[in-house]
XYZ file of C-alpha atoms in Angstrom:
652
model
C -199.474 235.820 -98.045
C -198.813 239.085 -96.340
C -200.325 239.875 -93.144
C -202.522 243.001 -94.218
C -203.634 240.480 -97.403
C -204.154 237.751 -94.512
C -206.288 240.398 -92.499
C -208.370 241.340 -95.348
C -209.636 237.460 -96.430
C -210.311 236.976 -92.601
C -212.559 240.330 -92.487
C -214.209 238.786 -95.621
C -214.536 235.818 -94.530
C -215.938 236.964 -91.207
C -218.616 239.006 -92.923
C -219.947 235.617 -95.136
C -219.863 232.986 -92.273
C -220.396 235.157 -88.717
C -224.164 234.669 -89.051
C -224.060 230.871 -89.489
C -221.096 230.543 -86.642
C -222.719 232.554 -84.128
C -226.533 230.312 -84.959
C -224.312 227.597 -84.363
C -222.906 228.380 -80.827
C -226.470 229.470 -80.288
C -227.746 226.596 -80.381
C -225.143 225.233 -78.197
C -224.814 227.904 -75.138
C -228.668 228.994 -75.844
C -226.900 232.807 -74.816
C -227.038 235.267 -78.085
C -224.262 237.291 -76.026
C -221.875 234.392 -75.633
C -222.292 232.982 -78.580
C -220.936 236.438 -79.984
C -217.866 236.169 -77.736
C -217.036 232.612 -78.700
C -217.007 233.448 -82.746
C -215.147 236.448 -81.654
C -212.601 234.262 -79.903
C -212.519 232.223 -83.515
C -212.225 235.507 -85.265
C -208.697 236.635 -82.936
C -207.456 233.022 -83.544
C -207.377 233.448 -86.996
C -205.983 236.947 -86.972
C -203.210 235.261 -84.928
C -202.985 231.904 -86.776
C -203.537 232.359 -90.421
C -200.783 234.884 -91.040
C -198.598 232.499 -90.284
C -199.830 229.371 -91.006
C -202.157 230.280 -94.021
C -205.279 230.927 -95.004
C -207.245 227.479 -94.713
C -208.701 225.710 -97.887
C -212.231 225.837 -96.089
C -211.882 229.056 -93.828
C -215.558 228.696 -92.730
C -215.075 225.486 -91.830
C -212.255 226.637 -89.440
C -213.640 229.349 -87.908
C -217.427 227.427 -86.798
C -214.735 224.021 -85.304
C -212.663 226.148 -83.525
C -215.906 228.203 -81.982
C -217.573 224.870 -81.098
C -214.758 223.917 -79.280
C -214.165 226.871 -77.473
C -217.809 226.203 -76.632
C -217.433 223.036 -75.350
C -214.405 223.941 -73.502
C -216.958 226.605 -71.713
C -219.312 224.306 -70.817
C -217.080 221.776 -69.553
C -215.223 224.764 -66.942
C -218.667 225.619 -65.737
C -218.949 224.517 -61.961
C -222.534 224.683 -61.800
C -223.018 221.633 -64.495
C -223.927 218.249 -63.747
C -222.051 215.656 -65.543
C -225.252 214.886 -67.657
C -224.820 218.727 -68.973
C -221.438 217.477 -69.902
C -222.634 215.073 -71.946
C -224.990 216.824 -73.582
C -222.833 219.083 -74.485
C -220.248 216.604 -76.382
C -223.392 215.599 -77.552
C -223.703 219.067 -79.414
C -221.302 218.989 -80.825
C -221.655 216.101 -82.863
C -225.224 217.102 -83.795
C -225.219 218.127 -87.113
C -228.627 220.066 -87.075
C -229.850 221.906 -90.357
C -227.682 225.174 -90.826
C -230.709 226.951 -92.336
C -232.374 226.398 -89.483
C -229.435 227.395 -87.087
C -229.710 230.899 -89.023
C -233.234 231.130 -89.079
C -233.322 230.763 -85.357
C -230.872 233.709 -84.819
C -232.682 235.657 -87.746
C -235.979 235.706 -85.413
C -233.839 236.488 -81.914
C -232.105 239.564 -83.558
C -235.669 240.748 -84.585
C -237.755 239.135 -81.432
C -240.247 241.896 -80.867
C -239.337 242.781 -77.441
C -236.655 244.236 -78.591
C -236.979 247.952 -79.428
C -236.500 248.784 -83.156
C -233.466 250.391 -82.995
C -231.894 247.496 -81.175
C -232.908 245.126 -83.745
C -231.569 246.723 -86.171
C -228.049 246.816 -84.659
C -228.250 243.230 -83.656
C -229.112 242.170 -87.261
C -226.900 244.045 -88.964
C -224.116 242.941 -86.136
C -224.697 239.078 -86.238
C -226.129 238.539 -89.582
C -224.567 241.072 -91.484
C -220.979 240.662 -89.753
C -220.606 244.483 -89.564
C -218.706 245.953 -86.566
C -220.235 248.296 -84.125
C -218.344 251.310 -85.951
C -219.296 250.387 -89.415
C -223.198 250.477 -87.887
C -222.309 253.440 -86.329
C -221.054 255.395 -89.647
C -224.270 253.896 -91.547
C -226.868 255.544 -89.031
C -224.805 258.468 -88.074
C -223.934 257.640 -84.234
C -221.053 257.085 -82.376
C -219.684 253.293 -81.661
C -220.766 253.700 -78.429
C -224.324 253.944 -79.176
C -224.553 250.610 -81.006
C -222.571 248.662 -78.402
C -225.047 250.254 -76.103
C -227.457 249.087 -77.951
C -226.665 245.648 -78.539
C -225.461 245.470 -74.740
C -229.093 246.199 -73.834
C -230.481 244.192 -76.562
C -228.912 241.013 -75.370
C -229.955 241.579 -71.632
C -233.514 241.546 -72.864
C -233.140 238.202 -74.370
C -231.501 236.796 -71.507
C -233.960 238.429 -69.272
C -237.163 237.725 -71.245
C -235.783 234.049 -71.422
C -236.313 233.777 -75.436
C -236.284 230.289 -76.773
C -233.975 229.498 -79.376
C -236.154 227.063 -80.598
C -238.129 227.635 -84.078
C -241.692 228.705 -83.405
C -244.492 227.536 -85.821
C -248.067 228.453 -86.499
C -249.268 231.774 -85.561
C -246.123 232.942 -83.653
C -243.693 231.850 -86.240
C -246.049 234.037 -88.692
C -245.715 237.026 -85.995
C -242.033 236.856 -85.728
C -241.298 236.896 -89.455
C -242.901 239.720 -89.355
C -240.744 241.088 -87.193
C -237.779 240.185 -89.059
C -239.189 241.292 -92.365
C -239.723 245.050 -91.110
C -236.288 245.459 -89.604
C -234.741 244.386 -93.866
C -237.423 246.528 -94.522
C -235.879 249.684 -91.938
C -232.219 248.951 -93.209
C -233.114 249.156 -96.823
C -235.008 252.422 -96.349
C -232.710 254.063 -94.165
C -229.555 252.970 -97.572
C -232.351 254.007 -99.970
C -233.350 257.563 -98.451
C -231.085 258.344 -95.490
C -233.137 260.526 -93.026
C -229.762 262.151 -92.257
C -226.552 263.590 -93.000
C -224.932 265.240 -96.650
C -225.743 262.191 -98.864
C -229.152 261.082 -100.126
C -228.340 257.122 -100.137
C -225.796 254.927 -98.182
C -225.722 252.266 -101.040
C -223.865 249.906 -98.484
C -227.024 249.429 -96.557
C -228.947 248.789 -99.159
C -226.777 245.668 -100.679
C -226.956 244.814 -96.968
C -230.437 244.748 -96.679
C -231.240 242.931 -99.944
C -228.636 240.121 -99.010
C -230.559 239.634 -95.827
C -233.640 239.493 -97.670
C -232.430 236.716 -100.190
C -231.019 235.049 -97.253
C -234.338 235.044 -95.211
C -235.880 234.179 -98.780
C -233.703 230.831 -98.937
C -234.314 230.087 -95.488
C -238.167 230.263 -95.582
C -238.999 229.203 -99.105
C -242.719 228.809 -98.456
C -242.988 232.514 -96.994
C -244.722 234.652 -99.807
C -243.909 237.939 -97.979
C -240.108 237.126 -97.846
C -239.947 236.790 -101.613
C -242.529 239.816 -101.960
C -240.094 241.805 -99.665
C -237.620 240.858 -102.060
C -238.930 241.379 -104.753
C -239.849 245.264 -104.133
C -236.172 246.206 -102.830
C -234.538 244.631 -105.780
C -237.003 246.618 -108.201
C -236.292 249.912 -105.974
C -232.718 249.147 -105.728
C -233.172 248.640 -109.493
C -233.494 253.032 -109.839
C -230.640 253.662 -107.807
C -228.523 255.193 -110.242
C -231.355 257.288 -111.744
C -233.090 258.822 -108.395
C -229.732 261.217 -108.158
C -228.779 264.146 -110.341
C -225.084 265.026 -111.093
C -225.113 267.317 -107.934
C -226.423 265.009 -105.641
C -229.561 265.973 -105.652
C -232.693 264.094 -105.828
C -234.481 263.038 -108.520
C -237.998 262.605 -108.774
C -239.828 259.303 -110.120
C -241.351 260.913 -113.252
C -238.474 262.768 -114.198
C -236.046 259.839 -113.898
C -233.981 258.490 -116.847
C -235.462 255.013 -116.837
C -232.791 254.376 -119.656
C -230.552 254.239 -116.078
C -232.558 251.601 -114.230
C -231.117 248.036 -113.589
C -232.551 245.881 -115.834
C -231.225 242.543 -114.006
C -232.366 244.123 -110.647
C -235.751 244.186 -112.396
C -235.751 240.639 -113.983
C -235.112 239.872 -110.216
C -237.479 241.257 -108.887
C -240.061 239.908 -111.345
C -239.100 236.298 -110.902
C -239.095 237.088 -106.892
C -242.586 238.642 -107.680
C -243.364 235.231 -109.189
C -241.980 233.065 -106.572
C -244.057 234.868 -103.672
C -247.567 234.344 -105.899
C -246.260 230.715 -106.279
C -246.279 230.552 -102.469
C -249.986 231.458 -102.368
C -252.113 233.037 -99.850
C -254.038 236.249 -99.481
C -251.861 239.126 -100.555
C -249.538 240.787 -97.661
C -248.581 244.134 -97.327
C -245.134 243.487 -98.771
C -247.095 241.930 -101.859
C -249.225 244.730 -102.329
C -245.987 247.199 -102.114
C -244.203 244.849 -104.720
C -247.105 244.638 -107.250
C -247.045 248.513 -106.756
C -243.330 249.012 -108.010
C -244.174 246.504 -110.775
C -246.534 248.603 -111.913
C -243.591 251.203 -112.054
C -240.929 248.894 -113.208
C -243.605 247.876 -116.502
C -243.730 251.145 -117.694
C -242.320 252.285 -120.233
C -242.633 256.514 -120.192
C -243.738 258.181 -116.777
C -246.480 258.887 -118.824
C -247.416 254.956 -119.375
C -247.702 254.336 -115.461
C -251.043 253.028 -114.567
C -251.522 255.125 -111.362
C -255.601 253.940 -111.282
C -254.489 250.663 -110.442
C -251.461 252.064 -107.910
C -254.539 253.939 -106.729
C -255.912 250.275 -106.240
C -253.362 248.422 -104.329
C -252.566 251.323 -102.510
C -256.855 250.905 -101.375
C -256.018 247.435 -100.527
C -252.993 248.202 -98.863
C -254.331 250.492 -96.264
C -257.137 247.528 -94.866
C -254.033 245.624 -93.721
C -251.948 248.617 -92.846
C -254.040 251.578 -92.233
C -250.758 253.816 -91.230
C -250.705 257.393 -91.862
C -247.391 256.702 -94.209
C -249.475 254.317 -96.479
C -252.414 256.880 -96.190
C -249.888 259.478 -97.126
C -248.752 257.471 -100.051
C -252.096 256.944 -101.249
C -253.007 260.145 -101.484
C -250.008 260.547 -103.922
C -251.379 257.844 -106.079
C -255.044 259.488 -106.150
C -253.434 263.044 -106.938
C -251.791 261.273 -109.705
C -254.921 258.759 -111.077
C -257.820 261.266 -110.287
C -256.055 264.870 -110.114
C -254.664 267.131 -107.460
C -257.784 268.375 -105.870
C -258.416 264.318 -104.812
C -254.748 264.223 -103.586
C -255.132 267.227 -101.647
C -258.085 266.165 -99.827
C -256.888 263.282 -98.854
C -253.693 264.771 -97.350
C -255.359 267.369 -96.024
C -257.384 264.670 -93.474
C -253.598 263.373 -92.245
C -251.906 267.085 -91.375
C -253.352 266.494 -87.736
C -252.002 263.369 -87.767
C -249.320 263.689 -84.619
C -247.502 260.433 -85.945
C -246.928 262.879 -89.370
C -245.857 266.108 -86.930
C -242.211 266.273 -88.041
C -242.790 264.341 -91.465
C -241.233 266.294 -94.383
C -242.650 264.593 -97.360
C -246.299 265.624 -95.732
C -246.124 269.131 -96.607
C -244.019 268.387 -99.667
C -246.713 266.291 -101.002
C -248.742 268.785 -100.145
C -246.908 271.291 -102.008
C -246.773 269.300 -105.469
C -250.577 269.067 -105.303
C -251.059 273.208 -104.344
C -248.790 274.111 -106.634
C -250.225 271.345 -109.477
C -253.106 273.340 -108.879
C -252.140 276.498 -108.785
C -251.770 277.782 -105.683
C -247.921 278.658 -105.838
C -247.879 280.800 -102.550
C -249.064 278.090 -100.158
C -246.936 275.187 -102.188
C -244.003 277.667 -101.702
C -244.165 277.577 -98.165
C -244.667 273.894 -97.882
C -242.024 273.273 -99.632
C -239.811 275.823 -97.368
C -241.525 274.080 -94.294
C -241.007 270.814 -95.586
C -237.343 271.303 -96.091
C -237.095 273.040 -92.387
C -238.105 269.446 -91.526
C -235.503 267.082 -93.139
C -232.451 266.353 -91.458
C -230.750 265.519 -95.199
C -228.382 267.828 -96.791
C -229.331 266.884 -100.131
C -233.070 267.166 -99.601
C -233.344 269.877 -97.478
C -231.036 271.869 -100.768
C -234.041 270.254 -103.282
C -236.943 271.613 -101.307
C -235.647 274.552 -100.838
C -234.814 274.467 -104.774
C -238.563 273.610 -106.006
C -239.498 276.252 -103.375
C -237.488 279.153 -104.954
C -238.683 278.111 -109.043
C -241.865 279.535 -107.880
C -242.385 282.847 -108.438
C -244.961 284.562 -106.296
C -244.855 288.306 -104.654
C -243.027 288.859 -101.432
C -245.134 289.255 -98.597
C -245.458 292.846 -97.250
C -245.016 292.740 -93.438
C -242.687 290.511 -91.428
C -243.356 286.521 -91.671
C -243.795 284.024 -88.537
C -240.143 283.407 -88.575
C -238.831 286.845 -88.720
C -240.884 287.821 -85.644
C -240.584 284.814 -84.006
C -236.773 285.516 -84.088
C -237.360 289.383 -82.728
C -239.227 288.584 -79.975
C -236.878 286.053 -78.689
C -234.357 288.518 -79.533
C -235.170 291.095 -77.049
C -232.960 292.327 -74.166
C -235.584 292.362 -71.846
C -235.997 288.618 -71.440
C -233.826 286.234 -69.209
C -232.217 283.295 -70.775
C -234.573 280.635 -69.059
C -237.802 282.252 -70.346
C -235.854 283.101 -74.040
C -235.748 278.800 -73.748
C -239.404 278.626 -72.598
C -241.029 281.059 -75.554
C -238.430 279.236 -77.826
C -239.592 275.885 -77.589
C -243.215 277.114 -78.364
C -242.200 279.221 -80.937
C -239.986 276.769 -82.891
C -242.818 274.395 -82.777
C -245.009 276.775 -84.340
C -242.823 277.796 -86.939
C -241.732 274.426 -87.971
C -245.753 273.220 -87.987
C -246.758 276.480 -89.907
C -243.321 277.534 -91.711
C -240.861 280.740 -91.301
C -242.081 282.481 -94.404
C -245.772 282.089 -93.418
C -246.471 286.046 -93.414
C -247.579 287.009 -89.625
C -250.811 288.847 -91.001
C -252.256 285.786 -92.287
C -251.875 283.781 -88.990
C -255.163 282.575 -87.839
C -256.583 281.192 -84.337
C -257.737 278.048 -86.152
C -254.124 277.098 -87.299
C -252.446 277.861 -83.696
C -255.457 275.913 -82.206
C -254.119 272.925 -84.914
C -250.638 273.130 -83.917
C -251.790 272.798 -80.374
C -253.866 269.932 -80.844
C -251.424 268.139 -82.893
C -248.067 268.847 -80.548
C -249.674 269.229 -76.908
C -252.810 267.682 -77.060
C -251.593 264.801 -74.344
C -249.362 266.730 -72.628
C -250.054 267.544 -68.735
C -252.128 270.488 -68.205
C -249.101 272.379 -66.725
C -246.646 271.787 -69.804
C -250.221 273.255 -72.308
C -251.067 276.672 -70.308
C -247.205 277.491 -70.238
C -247.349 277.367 -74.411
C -250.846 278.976 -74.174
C -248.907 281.747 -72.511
C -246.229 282.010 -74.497
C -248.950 282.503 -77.642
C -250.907 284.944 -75.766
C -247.228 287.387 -75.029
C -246.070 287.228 -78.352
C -249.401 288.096 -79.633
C -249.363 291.340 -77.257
C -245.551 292.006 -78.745
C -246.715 291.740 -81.909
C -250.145 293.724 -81.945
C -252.008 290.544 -83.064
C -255.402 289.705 -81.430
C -254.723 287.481 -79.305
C -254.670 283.680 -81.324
C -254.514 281.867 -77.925
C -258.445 282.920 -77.203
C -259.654 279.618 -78.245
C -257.375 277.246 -75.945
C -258.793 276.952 -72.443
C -256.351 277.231 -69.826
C -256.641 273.945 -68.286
C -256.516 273.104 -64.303
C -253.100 271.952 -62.541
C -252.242 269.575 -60.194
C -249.236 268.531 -58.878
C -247.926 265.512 -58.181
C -244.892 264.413 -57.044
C -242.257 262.701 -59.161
C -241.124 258.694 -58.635
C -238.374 257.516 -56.946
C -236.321 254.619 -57.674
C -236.281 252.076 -55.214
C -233.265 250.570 -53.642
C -234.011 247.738 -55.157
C -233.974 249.012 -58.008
C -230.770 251.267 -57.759
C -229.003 248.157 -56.940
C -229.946 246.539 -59.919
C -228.599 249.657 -61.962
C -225.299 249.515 -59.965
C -224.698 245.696 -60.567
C -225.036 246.356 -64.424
C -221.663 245.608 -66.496
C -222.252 247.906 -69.340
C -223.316 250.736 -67.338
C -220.965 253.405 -69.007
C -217.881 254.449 -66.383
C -219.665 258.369 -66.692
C -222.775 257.831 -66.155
C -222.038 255.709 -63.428
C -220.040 258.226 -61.823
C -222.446 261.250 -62.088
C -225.361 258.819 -60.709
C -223.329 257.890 -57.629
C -222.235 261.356 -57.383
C -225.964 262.917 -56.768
C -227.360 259.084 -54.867
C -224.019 260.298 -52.539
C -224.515 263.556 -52.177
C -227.370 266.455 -51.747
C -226.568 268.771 -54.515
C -228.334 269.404 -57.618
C -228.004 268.174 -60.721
C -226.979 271.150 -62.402
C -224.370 271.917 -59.673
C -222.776 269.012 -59.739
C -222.813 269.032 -64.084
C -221.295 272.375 -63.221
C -217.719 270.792 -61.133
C -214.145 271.311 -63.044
C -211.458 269.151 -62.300
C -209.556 271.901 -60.433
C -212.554 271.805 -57.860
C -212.284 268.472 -56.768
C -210.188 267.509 -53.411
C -209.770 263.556 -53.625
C -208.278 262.968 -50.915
C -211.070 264.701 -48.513
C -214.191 263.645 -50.677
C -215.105 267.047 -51.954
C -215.712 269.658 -54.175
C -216.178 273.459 -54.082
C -219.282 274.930 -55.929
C -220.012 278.418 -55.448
C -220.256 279.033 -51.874
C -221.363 275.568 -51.148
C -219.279 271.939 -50.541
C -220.402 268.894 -52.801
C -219.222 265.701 -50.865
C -219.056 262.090 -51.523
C -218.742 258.846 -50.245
C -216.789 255.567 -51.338
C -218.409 254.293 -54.469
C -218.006 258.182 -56.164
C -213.897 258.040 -54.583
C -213.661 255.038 -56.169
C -214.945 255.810 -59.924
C -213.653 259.077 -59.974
C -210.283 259.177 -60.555
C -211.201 256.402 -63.274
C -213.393 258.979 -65.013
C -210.836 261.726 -65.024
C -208.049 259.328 -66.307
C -205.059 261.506 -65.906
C -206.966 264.874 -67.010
C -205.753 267.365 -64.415
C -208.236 270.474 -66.249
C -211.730 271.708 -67.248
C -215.039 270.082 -66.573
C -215.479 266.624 -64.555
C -218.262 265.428 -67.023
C -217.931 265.910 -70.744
C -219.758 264.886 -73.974
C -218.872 261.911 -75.610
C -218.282 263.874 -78.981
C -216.125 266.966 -79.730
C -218.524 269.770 -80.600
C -218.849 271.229 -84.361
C -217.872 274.105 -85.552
C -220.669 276.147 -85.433
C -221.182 275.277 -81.643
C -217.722 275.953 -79.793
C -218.641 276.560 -76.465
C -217.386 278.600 -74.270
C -213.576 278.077 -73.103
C -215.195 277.176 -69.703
C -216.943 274.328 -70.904
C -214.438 272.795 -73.238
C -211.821 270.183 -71.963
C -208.564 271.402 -72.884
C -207.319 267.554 -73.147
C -209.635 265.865 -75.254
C -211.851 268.730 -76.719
C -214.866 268.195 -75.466
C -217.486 270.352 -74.479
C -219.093 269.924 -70.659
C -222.017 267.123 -70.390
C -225.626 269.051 -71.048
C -228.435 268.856 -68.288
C -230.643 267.844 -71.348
C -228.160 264.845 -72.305
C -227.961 263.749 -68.662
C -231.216 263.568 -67.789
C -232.158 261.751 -70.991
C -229.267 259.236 -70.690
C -231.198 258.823 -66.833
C -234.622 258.649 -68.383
C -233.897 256.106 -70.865
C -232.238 253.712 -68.787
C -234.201 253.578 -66.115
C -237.344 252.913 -68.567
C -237.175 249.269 -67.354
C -237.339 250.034 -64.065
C -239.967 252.273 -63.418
C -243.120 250.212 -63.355
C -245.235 253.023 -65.583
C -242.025 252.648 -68.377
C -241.365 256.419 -68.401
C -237.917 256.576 -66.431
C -236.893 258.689 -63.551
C -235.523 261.911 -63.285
C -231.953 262.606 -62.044
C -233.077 264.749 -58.914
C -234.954 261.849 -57.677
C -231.368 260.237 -57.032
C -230.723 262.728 -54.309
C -234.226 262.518 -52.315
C -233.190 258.913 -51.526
C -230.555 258.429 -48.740
C-alpha cells in the first residue's frame, strides 16, 4: 500500500478508536494528559510501522496493545513506585474491564464541570472525537494555539482538582451527564448556526456532535435525556439542506422546502424520541426540546404546525430552564400560537436582560413581530441593529436583506450613527478621549441601532442602555460614560439625556498584587507560551511600563549589556529576561520585540512601524497583553478576576 494510502487508514483509524485507547490508558495511568501522550506514541508507531509492514487485520487492536505497553513500560521506569505498584500495574493490563465503561469514564472527565466551557469542548472534541488541535481550531475560528492552550489548561485542572476516574452514580453521575450532554449540545449548535465567520453551518461539527450523542446514547442506555438529546439533533440535522438558499443565505423555518428534509434523519429521531419515553421519568429539558421539533418534523405545511402546543412545552420548558434563550424562544412560539402583540410583550420583558445585551436574534425577533404588526419603521431598525450584532457573514447579509424589503420614509435629520461618527470625528479631540467617547458611543449605537434617527432619542432609552451595560460596573467606569452622554448631547444640541443617571461617588482602591508565591507558580508552568513569558519577566525585571516596554524594536535591544533604549529612558533586565530573549527573537534581527500571533487582515495593516518585516506581524496590543495577563492569572488571584500587568513591576 503506498505510504500517503497508509497515512490516510491510520488518520481514519485514529479518529474511530482514539476515544476508546486513550479511556483505556486512563484507566491505567489515572492522568487524562498522559494517557494522550501514550496513544500518541501508538499513533507515531504506526505512521512508522505500517507503511512498511502493513496495515494490520485489526488496526484498533494494535494501536490500544501497543499503548498499554508503552504504559506499562512507564510505570515500570518510575522511581517513585513500590514494587506492589508494579504489580498492579501488570495487573492492568490483564484486566479486561468493560470498554463502555472505559469511554464513559473519559466522556464525564472531558466534560467534568470544573472545567470552563470552552475547554470542554476542545477536550471532547480532541479525545473523543480524534480531531487535532488545528482541525478544532478551523471549526471555531481560532488559531491552533488557542486549543492547545486550552486543553493544556484543561488537563492541569484535572490533575489539580484530583478528578476520579472512577464512574460516579446517583445524584452526581446525574449532574455530570449533564455536563456532558450540554457540551454535544454546544458542538452541534455552533455546526448548525455558526456564530462566526462567511458560512452559516460547519456541517462537520454537526456529524461530530450527533456521533457523540449516539455514542453517549449506547453507553448510557437507561439515560432518557441522552436519547432525547439525540433525538432533537437528528430531527434538526434532518433540515439541513433546506435552512440555506442557493446564495448561502438563510432560510427561515416556514419558508423551508420540507420536500428537502431528511426523511431517515427523521425516522431517527422518532425512534430515539421513543427510546428516551421508554426510559421513563419526568420529562427533561432535552425531552421537552425534542417533543418540540417533533411537533415540527409532523407537519406537513408550515401552515399545519401546532404552535399552541409548542407554546406548551415551551411553558414547561422554562420551569426547568428558566433562561432568557428559552424565554426568548417562547415568546416566538406565543407570537406564532396567539399573535404578534403576545410575542412582543413577552420579548419586550427580556430586552433588559444583560445576558441578551449582544444577542442578535433578540431584536430580530423583535422585528418579525413589529413588522407582523405593522410597525415597519421600528422592525427596520431591529433588523439593521440585529444584523450590527452577528458576527456571521451570511446572517448579518439576511438581516440586513429583510431590513431593506421594508419600505418606510427616510428619516429627516441625521441618525444615532451618523452623529455618533461626527463627533468622534472631530479634530479637536485627542486620540485617548476619541477611545473613551467611542466605547460609550458604540455601545449605544449597537443597543439602540445606527439608523435610529437622533431626534427620536429619549432619556428613558439611554437610561436602559445604562442599566443593561453598566449597571455593575464601579462607580468610576459609570460617571465617565455619564460624561461622555452629557458632551455629545451639548455637540449635538440635544437636552441633555444623561439628566436621569446620578453621578455616583468614587473611591479608590488600590489594585492586587501577585504574590511571590504565586509568581513562582506562573514561572514553573510548562505551557506558559515562550512570549508571554518573556514580556512578564521583562516588566517583574524591570521598572518600566507596560506600554514602554510593548513599545521596544529589535534594533533597541543591547544583549550583551541587558538593555534597551526607549525614548530618553533605559529599560534593563536581569537573567531570566537574557535568557528567554534571544529565544523569542529567534534569528529576527528587525521591527518590534513582541508581535501578534496572527498576521493582520487587510483592512487593518498597521503602520510600517508596527509590522515585523520577517514574519508579518503586527506589534502585540496593550489590550491583548493585558488580557492574555488577566486570564491566566484568574486562578491565582483569590477573588478570580486576574491581575493587571503593571502590578508585575510594583513587586521587586
Amino acid at each position: 500500500m503506498p505510504v500517503l494510502d497508509t497515512h490516510r487508514t491510520v488518520t481514519a483509524v485514529w479518529k474511530l478508536e482514539s476515544a476508546k485507547i486513550i479511556a483505556a490508558l486512563m484507566r491505567m495511568v489515572h492522568d487524562v494528559g498522559l494517557a494522550e501522550e501514550l496513544a500518541q506514541d501508538a499513533l507515531v508507531a504506526a505512521l512508522e510501522q505500517w507503511p512498511s509492514t502493513g496495515v494490520p487485520d485489526n488496526p484498533g487492536a494494535w494501536l490500544t496493545t501497543t499503548a498499554k505497553r508503552r504504559a506499562v513500560d512507564h510505570i515500570r521506569r518510575s522511581q517513585r513506585l513500590t514494587h506492589k505498584q508494579e504489580q498492579l500495574a501488570h495487573g492492568l493490563e490483564q484486566q479486561q474491564a468493560p470498554e463502555n465503561d472505559d469511554v464513559l469514564r473519559l466522556m464525564l472527565i472531558s466534560c467534568h464541570p470544573v472545567l470552563a466551557t470552552e475547554a470542554r469542548t476542545a477536550m471532547t472534541l480532541r479525545l473523543l472525537g480524534g480531531l487535532t488541535a488545528e482541525e478544532i481550531a478551523r471549526a471555531f475560528l481560532v488559531t491552533a494555539t488557542v486549543i492547545t492552550q486550552r486543553i493544556a489548561e484543561a488537563k492541569r485542572t484535572l490533575a489539580e482538582e484530583g478528578v476520579p476516574f472512577d464512574l460516579p452514580d446517583g445524584t452526581e453521575l446525574a449532574e455530570r451527564l449533564s455536563s456532558v450532554l450540554e457540551v454535544i449540545y454546544l458542538i452541534f449548535n455552533e455546526g448548525y448556526s455558526a456564530t462566526s465567520g462567511d458560512d452559516l453551518m460547519r456541517p462537520g461539527l454537526c456529524l461530530e456532535a450527533l456521533r457523540l450523542g449516539r455514542l453517549l446514547a449506547e453507553l448510557a442506555p437507561q439515560e432518557a435525556e441522552a436519547h432525547a438529546l439525540v433525538a432533537l439533533m437528528e430531527i434538526q440535522a434532518s433540515r439541513s439542506a433546506a435552512r440555506i438558499g442557493p446564495s448561502g443565505e438563510p432560510v427561515q423555518l416556514h419558508e423551508q422546502n420540507r420536500g428537502r428534509w431528511d426523511q431517515l434523519l427523521i425516522r431517527r429521531g422518532f425512534a430515539a424520541m421513543l427510546r428516551a419515553r421508554e426510559a421513563g421519568g419526568p420529562p427533561g429539558p432535552y425531552l421537552l426540546q425534542a417533543a418540540i421539533a417533533v411537533c415540527h418534523a409532523q407537519a406537513p405545511t408550515a401552515e399545519d404546525t401546532d404552535w399552541a402546543q409548542i407554546a406548551a412545552l415551551y411553558g414547561a420548558l422554562v420551569q426547568l430552564v428558566p433562561t432568557p434563550i428559552v424565554r426568548l424562544n417562547r415568546a416566538v412560539a406565543h407570537g406564532m400560537a396567539y399573535g404578534p402583540q403576545d410575542g412582543l410583550e413577552l420579548v419586550d420583558s427580556l430586552t433588559t436582560d444583560p445576558t441578551l445585551r449582544d444577542y442578535h436574534l433578540l431584536p430580530s425577533v423583535r422585528g418579525d413581530l413589529l413588522a407582523r404588526l405593522g410597525r415597519h419603521q421600528e422592525a427596520r431598525l431591529e433588523f439593521h441593529r440585529a444584523a450590527s450584532l452577528t458576527r456571521n457573514a451570511a446572517e448579518r447579509a439576511f438581516l440586513h436583506r429583510r431590513a431593506d424589503e421594508i419600505e418606510v420614509t427616510s428619516p429627516s435629520g441625521p441618525t444615532l450613527g451618523r452623529a455618533a461618527r461626527d463627533f468622534l470625528n472631530r479634530d479637536d479631540l485627542e486620540a485617548a478621549t476619541i477611545h473613551s467617547y467611542g466605547q460609550t458611543l458604540r455601545r449605544l449605537c449597537l443597543a439602540l441601532g445606527d439608523e435610529l434617527p437622533l431626534a427620536s432619542l429619549t432619556a428613558d432609552q439611554v437610561e436602559r442602555v445604562f442599566a443593561t451595560t453598566w449597571g455593575e460596573t464601579a462607580a468610576r467606569t459609570w460617571n465617565r460614560h455619564r460624561s461622555t452622554v452629557r458632551s455629545f448631547c451639548a455637540w449635538a444640541s440635544l437636552s441633555d439625556l444623561a439628566d436621569g443617571l446620578d453621578r455616583r461617588a468614587e473611591t479608590r482602591t488600590r489594585a492586587p498584587v501577585p504574590a511571590p508565591a504565586q509568581l513562582d507558580a506562573l514561572w514553573s508552568r510548562p505551557d506558559l507560551p515562550l512570549r508571554e513569558r518573556t514580556l512578564w519577566r521583562l516588566l517583574h525585571e524591570s521598572t518600566a511600563g507596560v506600554k514602554a516596554v510593548l513599545s521596544l524594536n529589535i534594533e533597541d535591544l543591547d544583549l550583551d549589556e541587558r538593555r534597551a533604549r526607549t525614548g530618553r529612558t533605559w529599560v534593563t533586565w536581569r537573567s531570566e529576561t537574557a535568557r528567554l530573549l534571544p529565544q523569542l527573537l529567534a534569528g529576527r534581527t528587525r521591527g518590534p520585540v513582541f508581535v501578534s500571533d496572527r498576521r493582520p487582515g487587510p483592512a487593518r495593516t498597521p503602520a510600517p512601524a508596527d509590522l515585523c518585516p520577517d514574519t508579518g506581524r503586527r506589534r502585540l496590543s496593550y489590550e491583548r497583553a493585558e488580557y492574555l495577563f488577566k486570564e491566566t492569572t484568574k486562578l491565582l488571584d483569590p477573588a478570580a478576576n486576574g491581575y493587571t500587568l503593571s502590578r508585575l513591576k510594583s513587586l521587586p
